[in-house]
Tab-separated table of C-alpha atoms in Angstrom:
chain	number	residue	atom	x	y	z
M	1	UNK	CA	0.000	0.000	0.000
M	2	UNK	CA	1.794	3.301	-1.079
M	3	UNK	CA	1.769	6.206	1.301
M	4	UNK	CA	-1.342	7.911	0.018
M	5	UNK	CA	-3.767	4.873	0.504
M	6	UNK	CA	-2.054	4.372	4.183
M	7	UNK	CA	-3.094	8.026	4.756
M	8	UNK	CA	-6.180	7.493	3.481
M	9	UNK	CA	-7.309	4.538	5.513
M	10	UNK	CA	-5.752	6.007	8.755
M	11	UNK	CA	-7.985	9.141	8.165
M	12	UNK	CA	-10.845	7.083	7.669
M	13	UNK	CA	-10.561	4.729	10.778
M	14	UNK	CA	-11.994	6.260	14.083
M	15	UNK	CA	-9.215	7.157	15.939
M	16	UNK	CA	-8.638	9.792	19.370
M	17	UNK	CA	-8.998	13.462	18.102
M	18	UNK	CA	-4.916	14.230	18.677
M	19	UNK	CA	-4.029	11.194	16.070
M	20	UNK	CA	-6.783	13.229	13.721
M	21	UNK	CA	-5.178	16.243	13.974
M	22	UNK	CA	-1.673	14.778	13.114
M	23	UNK	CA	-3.241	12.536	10.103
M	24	UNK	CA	-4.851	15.785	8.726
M	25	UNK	CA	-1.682	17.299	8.747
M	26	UNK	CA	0.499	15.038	7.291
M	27	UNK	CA	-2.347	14.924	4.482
M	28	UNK	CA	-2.210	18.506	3.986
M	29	UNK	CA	1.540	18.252	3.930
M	30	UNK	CA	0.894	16.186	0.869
M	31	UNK	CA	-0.382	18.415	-0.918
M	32	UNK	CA	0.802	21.044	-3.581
M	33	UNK	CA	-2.752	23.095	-4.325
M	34	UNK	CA	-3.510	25.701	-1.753
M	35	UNK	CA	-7.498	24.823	-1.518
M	36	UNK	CA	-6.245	21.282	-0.946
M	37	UNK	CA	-3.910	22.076	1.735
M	38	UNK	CA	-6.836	24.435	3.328
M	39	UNK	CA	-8.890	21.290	3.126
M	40	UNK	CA	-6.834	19.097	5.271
M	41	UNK	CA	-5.653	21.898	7.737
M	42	UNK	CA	-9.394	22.958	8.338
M	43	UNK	CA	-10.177	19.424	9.056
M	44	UNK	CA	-7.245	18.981	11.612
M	45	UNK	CA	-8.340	22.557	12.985
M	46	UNK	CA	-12.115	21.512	13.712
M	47	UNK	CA	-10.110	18.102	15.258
M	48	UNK	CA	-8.079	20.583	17.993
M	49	UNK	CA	-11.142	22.606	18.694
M	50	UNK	CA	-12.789	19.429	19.993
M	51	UNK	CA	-9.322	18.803	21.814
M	52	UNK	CA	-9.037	22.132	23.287
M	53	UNK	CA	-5.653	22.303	22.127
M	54	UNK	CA	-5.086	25.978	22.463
M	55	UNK	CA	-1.178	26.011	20.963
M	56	UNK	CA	-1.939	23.617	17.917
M	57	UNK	CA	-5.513	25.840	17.073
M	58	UNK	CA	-3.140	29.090	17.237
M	59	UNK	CA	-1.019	27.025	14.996
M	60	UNK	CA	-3.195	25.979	12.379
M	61	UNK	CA	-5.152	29.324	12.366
M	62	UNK	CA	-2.048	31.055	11.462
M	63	UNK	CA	-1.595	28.192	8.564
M	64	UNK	CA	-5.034	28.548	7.390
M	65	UNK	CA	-4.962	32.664	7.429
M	66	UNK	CA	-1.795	31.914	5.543
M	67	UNK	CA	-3.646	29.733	2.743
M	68	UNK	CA	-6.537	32.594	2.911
M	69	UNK	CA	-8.222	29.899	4.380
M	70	UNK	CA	-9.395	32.298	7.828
């Protein structure tokens, strides 16, 4: 299974909302169009909201603004 599929199926298995965020942002790592990195990071985001993890919101709202994606 390449790398992509891997992803994939990790980000499609239920897993704790920290291993989400880190999935979402290895995805958006992935990825060379802006609207699909936006895609990813937003997901991850809406994952550390529910985890009330202040420093990695801060983090990916700075990312997102970034992508013009705040």
């Amino acid at each position: 299974m390449d790398r992509r599929a891997a992803l994939d199926a990790a980000l499609k298995a239920a897993r704790p909302v920290e291993e989400q965020v880190a999935l979402y942002r290895q995805a958006a790592d992935l990825m060379t169009l802006p609207q699909a990195r936006r895609f990813h990071l937003t997901h991850a985001w809406v994952y550390a909201l529910e985890a009330g993890d202040e420093t990695t919101i801060e983090a990916l709202e700075r990312e997102l603004r970034a992508l013009g994606g705040l």
